[in-house]
Amino acid sequence: AQSVSQHNHHVILSEAASLELGCNYSYGGTVNLFWYVQYPGQHLQLLLKYFSGDPLVKGIKGFEAEFIKSKFSFNLRKPSVQWSDTAEYFCAASRYSSASKIIFGSGTRLSIRP
Amino acid sequence: DAGITQSPRHKVTETGTPVTLRCHQTENHRYMYWYRQDPGHGLRLIHYSYGVKDTDKGEVSDGYSVSRSKTEDFLLTLESATSSQTSVYFCAISGRDEKYEQYFGPGTRLTVT
C-alpha cells in the first residue's frame, strides 16, 4: 500500500541549530513529493515540491529537501532554524499521474527554543 | 493565499444530526478536496472532485457525502454526525494539471457532542 512515513513525531531544537526532518515514501513508479508547513492555528502552506529534475529542491524561508530515489526519501533540511519555524511539518506524496491520491505523513511537530 | 474560504469555521453539533460544511474557491481550479486532520494521523482524504458533478471517494469516506454543483463550491455532508467525526476539516484545491500542488483553506473545527 502507498504510504508516507515521518518517523520524528516531535523535534525540539534551539535557535540556530540545524534541522533535518525525515520522510520516507512507499510508492511504485514516478512520484511527486511535497513538504507542507502548518503554523499554530493556521492552514497548511506549501514549503517546497519535487516533480522531476534536480533532486535538491529549494523552498521558501531557507528550507530545502533532497530526493534520494534509492532510499525512497525526501528529507527536509534547514541550516539554521529560527523561533518562527515552530510549526508542524507534513511530508506528502502522490503518484505522478494522479491528483486524487496525495498521501500525507502523520506530521512532525517542531519546537524551537528561543 | 489562494482564494479559498470555508464555512462555518467552528461548529458544535449533537450526535445524529446532519451537518454540511462548505468550501468556496475563487480560483476556478478544477480539483477540490476534503480532508480531515486528527492528531497522529496527519491529513486523510475524505472525498475529492475532479469537476462539476464529478466526485470520488478518498481514504476515509464512510459517513460522508459530497456534492459539487458549481466549479466554485464543494459541499461536505455528515449524514448523521458521530463523535468520531469530531475533527478539523480542510478543503483544498489544485489547478489544471494533476501534479500541481494543493492549496488549503483555513479549516473548520467541528465538535460532535
Short mmCIF file of C-alpha atoms in Angstrom, two decimals:
data_model
loop_
_atom_site.label_atom_id
_atom_site.label_comp_id
_atom_site.label_asym_id
_atom_site.label_seq_id
_atom_site.Cartn_x
_atom_site.Cartn_y
_atom_site.Cartn_z
CA ALA A 1 0.00 0.00 0.00
CA GLN A 2 1.10 3.54 -0.66
CA SER A 3 2.29 5.37 2.41
CA VAL A 4 4.35 8.25 3.69
CA SER A 5 6.28 7.89 6.93
CA GLN A 6 7.61 10.60 9.18
CA HIS A 7 9.48 8.95 11.99
CA ASN A 8 10.13 12.02 14.09
CA HIS A 9 6.91 12.96 15.85
CA HIS A 10 8.29 15.83 17.89
CA VAL A 11 11.63 17.56 17.45
CA ILE A 12 12.93 20.19 19.86
CA LEU A 13 15.82 22.40 18.83
CA SER A 14 17.48 25.59 19.95
CA GLU A 15 17.64 28.61 17.70
CA ALA A 16 20.46 28.46 15.13
CA ALA A 17 20.61 24.67 15.26
CA SER A 18 20.48 22.73 12.03
CA LEU A 19 17.34 20.82 11.14
CA GLU A 20 16.69 17.62 9.29
CA LEU A 21 13.25 16.00 9.25
CA GLY A 22 12.94 12.55 7.81
CA CYS A 23 10.38 11.45 5.23
CA ASN A 24 10.14 8.09 3.51
CA TYR A 25 7.55 7.10 0.98
CA SER A 26 6.29 3.84 -0.37
CA TYR A 27 5.17 4.29 -3.94
CA GLY A 28 5.78 2.46 -7.16
CA GLY A 29 6.77 4.44 -10.20
CA THR A 30 7.28 8.16 -10.55
CA VAL A 31 6.17 10.30 -7.64
CA ASN A 32 5.55 13.92 -6.79
CA LEU A 33 6.82 14.94 -3.37
CA PHE A 34 5.86 17.85 -1.15
CA TRP A 35 6.60 19.40 2.19
CA TYR A 36 3.89 21.49 3.82
CA VAL A 37 4.08 23.57 6.98
CA GLN A 38 1.28 24.38 9.38
CA TYR A 39 1.91 27.22 11.81
CA PRO A 40 -0.12 27.15 15.03
CA GLY A 41 -3.79 27.78 14.31
CA GLN A 42 -3.27 28.15 10.58
CA HIS A 43 -3.84 26.13 7.43
CA LEU A 44 -1.23 24.17 5.54
CA GLN A 45 1.14 26.06 3.29
CA LEU A 46 3.46 24.61 0.68
CA LEU A 47 7.15 24.82 1.58
CA LEU A 48 8.57 23.08 -1.46
CA LYS A 49 7.84 20.44 -4.06
CA TYR A 50 9.66 17.97 -6.26
CA PHE A 51 8.30 16.75 -9.58
CA SER A 52 11.42 15.99 -11.61
CA GLY A 53 14.91 17.26 -12.38
CA ASP A 54 17.41 18.40 -9.78
CA PRO A 55 16.88 16.23 -6.70
CA LEU A 56 17.90 19.08 -4.40
CA VAL A 57 14.89 21.34 -4.12
CA LYS A 58 14.92 24.77 -2.54
CA GLY A 59 11.79 26.18 -1.00
CA ILE A 60 10.65 29.22 0.90
CA LYS A 61 12.10 30.51 4.17
CA GLY A 62 15.50 28.84 3.65
CA PHE A 63 14.21 25.27 3.58
CA GLU A 64 15.46 22.65 1.16
CA ALA A 65 14.84 18.96 0.58
CA GLU A 66 16.72 16.21 -1.17
CA PHE A 67 15.06 13.46 -3.14
CA ILE A 68 17.05 10.23 -2.87
CA LYS A 69 15.31 7.71 -5.08
CA SER A 70 17.37 4.74 -3.91
CA LYS A 71 16.34 5.39 -0.32
CA PHE A 72 12.73 6.42 -1.09
CA SER A 73 13.44 9.50 0.98
CA PHE A 74 12.70 13.21 0.79
CA ASN A 75 14.20 14.76 3.90
CA LEU A 76 13.66 18.39 4.80
CA ARG A 77 16.61 20.49 5.92
CA LYS A 78 17.40 23.96 7.15
CA PRO A 79 20.89 25.01 8.20
CA SER A 80 19.84 27.37 10.97
CA VAL A 81 16.36 27.40 12.48
CA GLN A 82 14.57 30.36 14.00
CA TRP A 83 11.95 30.55 16.69
CA SER A 84 9.42 31.41 13.97
CA ASP A 85 9.93 27.95 12.43
CA THR A 86 7.94 26.45 15.28
CA ALA A 87 5.20 24.58 13.42
CA GLU A 88 4.06 21.18 12.28
CA TYR A 89 5.64 19.85 9.10
CA PHE A 90 3.98 17.38 6.77
CA CYS A 91 5.58 15.36 4.04
CA ALA A 92 3.27 14.25 1.22
CA ALA A 93 3.49 12.21 -1.95
CA SER A 94 1.38 11.48 -4.97
CA ARG A 95 1.70 9.30 -7.99
CA TYR A 96 2.90 11.37 -10.94
CA SER A 97 -0.33 10.91 -12.88
CA SER A 98 -2.91 11.08 -10.09
CA ALA A 99 -4.20 14.25 -8.47
CA SER A 100 -6.54 12.38 -6.21
CA LYS A 101 -4.13 10.35 -4.18
CA ILE A 102 -1.92 12.71 -2.26
CA ILE A 103 -0.94 10.83 0.85
CA PHE A 104 0.23 12.81 3.85
CA GLY A 105 2.56 11.67 6.56
CA SER A 106 1.44 11.98 10.16
CA GLY A 107 3.47 15.12 10.69
CA THR A 108 6.43 16.25 12.75
CA ARG A 109 5.96 18.88 15.37
CA LEU A 110 8.95 21.21 15.56
CA SER A 111 9.50 23.28 18.68
CA ILE A 112 12.26 25.88 18.70
CA ARG A 113 13.62 27.13 21.99
CA PRO A 114 14.47 30.83 21.87
CA ASP B 1 -3.03 32.99 -0.39
CA ALA B 2 -5.32 31.14 -2.75
CA GLY B 3 -8.92 32.32 -2.67
CA ILE B 4 -10.45 29.56 -0.56
CA THR B 5 -12.99 30.08 2.18
CA GLN B 6 -14.69 27.57 4.41
CA SER B 7 -17.89 27.96 6.36
CA PRO B 8 -18.60 27.66 9.14
CA ARG B 9 -15.20 27.99 10.78
CA HIS B 10 -16.39 26.44 14.01
CA LYS B 11 -19.39 24.26 14.73
CA VAL B 12 -20.66 22.26 17.65
CA THR B 13 -23.39 19.76 16.92
CA GLU B 14 -25.08 16.81 18.55
CA THR B 15 -24.70 13.17 17.66
CA GLY B 16 -27.15 12.08 14.99
CA THR B 17 -27.68 15.45 13.37
CA PRO B 18 -26.75 16.17 9.75
CA VAL B 19 -24.03 18.74 9.15
CA THR B 20 -22.92 20.45 5.94
CA LEU B 21 -19.61 22.19 5.52
CA ARG B 22 -18.98 24.49 2.59
CA CYS B 23 -15.84 25.19 0.63
CA HIS B 24 -15.79 28.10 -1.78
CA GLN B 25 -12.98 28.97 -4.20
CA THR B 26 -12.43 31.95 -6.45
CA GLU B 27 -9.52 30.42 -8.42
CA ASN B 28 -11.58 28.45 -10.96
CA HIS B 29 -9.50 25.36 -10.16
CA ARG B 30 -10.70 22.02 -11.41
CA TYR B 31 -9.85 19.82 -8.44
CA MET B 32 -11.27 20.19 -4.95
CA TYR B 33 -10.68 18.02 -1.90
CA TRP B 34 -11.93 17.48 1.61
CA TYR B 35 -9.55 16.25 4.30
CA ARG B 36 -9.83 15.67 7.99
CA GLN B 37 -6.93 16.31 10.33
CA ASP B 38 -6.55 14.35 13.53
CA PRO B 39 -3.58 14.13 15.91
CA GLY B 40 -1.22 11.35 14.92
CA HIS B 41 -2.90 10.81 11.57
CA GLY B 42 -1.87 13.82 9.54
CA LEU B 43 -4.40 14.64 6.86
CA ARG B 44 -6.66 11.98 5.44
CA LEU B 45 -8.62 12.40 2.23
CA ILE B 46 -12.38 12.08 2.60
CA HIS B 47 -13.66 12.86 -0.90
CA TYR B 48 -12.46 14.78 -3.89
CA SER B 49 -13.90 16.28 -7.05
CA TYR B 50 -12.36 16.49 -10.49
CA GLY B 51 -15.11 18.63 -11.98
CA VAL B 52 -18.70 19.73 -11.62
CA LYS B 53 -20.79 16.73 -10.58
CA ASP B 54 -17.67 14.51 -10.72
CA THR B 55 -16.62 13.20 -7.33
CA ASP B 56 -14.90 10.18 -5.89
CA LYS B 57 -14.14 8.62 -2.55
CA GLY B 58 -10.96 9.02 -0.62
CA GLU B 59 -9.38 7.08 2.19
CA VAL B 60 -12.00 7.75 4.90
CA SER B 61 -15.29 8.35 3.11
CA ASP B 62 -17.68 6.33 5.28
CA GLY B 63 -20.32 8.57 6.85
CA TYR B 64 -19.61 11.46 4.49
CA SER B 65 -21.08 12.58 1.20
CA VAL B 66 -20.17 15.45 -1.11
CA SER B 67 -21.68 17.49 -3.88
CA ARG B 68 -20.33 19.89 -6.43
CA SER B 69 -22.94 21.68 -8.50
CA LYS B 70 -20.72 24.63 -9.39
CA THR B 71 -17.00 24.93 -10.03
CA GLU B 72 -16.55 27.20 -7.05
CA ASP B 73 -18.41 25.24 -4.38
CA PHE B 74 -17.74 21.85 -2.82
CA LEU B 75 -20.00 20.72 -0.01
CA LEU B 76 -19.23 18.05 2.57
CA THR B 77 -22.17 16.50 4.41
CA LEU B 78 -22.03 14.37 7.51
CA GLU B 79 -25.24 12.44 7.12
CA SER B 80 -25.61 11.61 10.82
CA ALA B 81 -22.77 13.06 12.85
CA THR B 82 -20.91 10.84 15.31
CA SER B 83 -18.34 11.70 17.96
CA SER B 84 -15.64 10.04 15.84
CA GLN B 85 -16.19 12.76 13.28
CA THR B 86 -15.01 15.43 15.69
CA SER B 87 -12.07 16.83 13.78
CA VAL B 88 -10.67 19.75 11.84
CA TYR B 89 -11.78 19.67 8.23
CA PHE B 90 -9.72 21.24 5.49
CA CYS B 91 -10.72 21.95 1.95
CA ALA B 92 -8.04 22.09 -0.73
CA ILE B 93 -7.89 22.95 -4.41
CA SER B 94 -5.47 22.27 -7.20
CA GLY B 95 -5.13 23.52 -10.71
CA ARG B 96 -5.35 22.37 -14.25
CA ASP B 97 -2.53 19.87 -14.08
CA GLU B 98 -2.93 16.87 -11.87
CA LYS B 99 0.54 17.07 -10.39
CA TYR B 100 0.21 20.64 -9.19
CA GLU B 101 0.36 21.30 -5.51
CA GLN B 102 -2.75 21.70 -3.40
CA TYR B 103 -3.77 24.93 -1.71
CA PHE B 104 -5.61 24.72 1.56
CA GLY B 105 -8.46 26.61 3.11
CA PRO B 106 -8.48 27.89 6.72
CA GLY B 107 -10.24 24.83 8.12
CA THR B 108 -13.45 24.11 10.02
CA ARG B 109 -13.29 22.83 13.57
CA LEU B 110 -16.23 20.50 14.14
CA THR B 111 -17.16 19.13 17.54
CA VAL B 112 -19.80 16.42 17.81
CA THR B 113 -21.13 16.02 21.35
#
